[in-house]
């Protein structure tokens, strides 16, 4: 119990958008960031194979790192496997990341909302159920993007991205209908907030880009046991936050990025 970390899980670097919020809200915990980069991108996987892969990975991760909670900082994984994870590992708290359809439905004025996500998240029954449950009075367009998660990885690694490719991927989000226009785009993949400025620049008109990262971090905070005393600088060195990659060999630029987020890259886990 004493020093159990918070485990953050994604297929790649997208979970960092949640980690940066969690760090601010939960400064008293250690973080273990796990990127299943050997399985990236998750968006294109067949559901049964991806489900098995993540369940198998978590059996190992929970034993290896003994986290206090695990945050599935990935919509593509959460919408598929969050319930199975809770069933398989009862007693361990999991925080999921699912498309922010409810807040979008509450906030939209025009009633036209788009959900931008991976092809996997778009086709999930979980996502369809969220729309039926929370947004039946809105017109919700699901936009599956094959490329945006990889473009976000490139942008964060190399510092530039093909803006025309971003423009093309987000274009189907924008609808004009009976004098009304889309006014909210839900960023339903944790990679996408990294491209938010490029999206703003290439969008045909301004919209509210909904990023759920802070809400996910708040949910994680609410599940943790009592707060601990702030970590003193001398102790901080011994309790470094770490990042592990299932490939075992993140590129130099990715390791640098992890360092920028205060994470030390450690030995791999196996899938
Ligand atoms: N970051 C993941 C998500 O939130 C998706 C990236 C991928 O395609 O693997 O859905």
Coordinates of C-alpha atoms and ligand atoms in Angstrom, one line a residue, residues 9-15 17 33 36 39-45 50 72-79 97 116-121 145-146 148-150 153 187-192, ligand 1:
X9 CA -2.1 2.7 -20.0
X10 CA -2.4 3.6 -23.7
X11 CA -1.3 2.1 -27.1
X12 CA 1.2 4.9 -27.5
X13 CA 1.9 8.4 -26.4
X14 CA -1.8 9.5 -26.2
X15 CA -2.1 8.7 -22.5
X17 CA -2.4 14.0 -22.4
X33 CA 3.2 4.9 -17.9
X36 CA 1.6 -0.9 -25.8
X39 CA 0.3 -3.2 -30.6
X40 CA -0.1 0.4 -32.0
X41 CA -2.4 1.4 -33.6
X42 CA -5.2 -0.1 -31.6
X43 CA -7.8 1.5 -34.0
X44 CA -7.4 -1.2 -36.6
X45 CA -7.5 -4.4 -34.4
X50 CA -7.3 -6.8 -28.9
X72 CA -7.0 3.2 -19.3
X73 CA -6.0 6.4 -21.0
X74 CA -7.3 5.1 -24.3
X75 CA -10.8 5.3 -25.8
X76 CA -10.1 2.4 -28.2
X77 CA -9.2 0.1 -25.4
X78 CA -11.7 1.3 -22.8
X79 CA -14.7 1.0 -25.0
X97 CA -11.7 6.9 -20.9
X116 CA -13.7 12.2 -33.7
X117 CA -12.1 8.8 -32.9
X118 CA -10.2 5.8 -34.1
X119 CA -12.2 3.4 -36.4
X120 CA -12.2 1.0 -33.5
X121 CA -14.0 3.4 -31.1
X145 CA -9.9 8.5 -38.5
X146 CA -7.3 6.0 -39.7
X148 CA -4.8 11.0 -36.8
X149 CA -3.3 9.0 -33.9
X150 CA -0.2 8.2 -36.0
X153 CA 2.8 10.5 -32.7
X187 CA -11.7 14.4 -29.1
X188 CA -12.4 10.7 -28.5
X189 CA -8.9 9.5 -28.8
X190 CA -6.3 10.6 -26.2
X191 CA -3.7 11.3 -28.9
X192 CA -5.8 14.0 -30.5
Ligands
LIG1 N1 -5.0 6.8 -27.8 C1 -5.9 5.8 -28.3 C2 -7.4 6.2 -28.0 O1 -7.6 7.0 -27.1 C3 -5.9 5.3 -29.7 C4 -4.7 5.3 -30.5 C5 -4.6 4.0 -31.4 O2 -5.1 3.9 -32.5 O3 -3.9 3.1 -30.9 O4 -8.3 5.8 -28.6

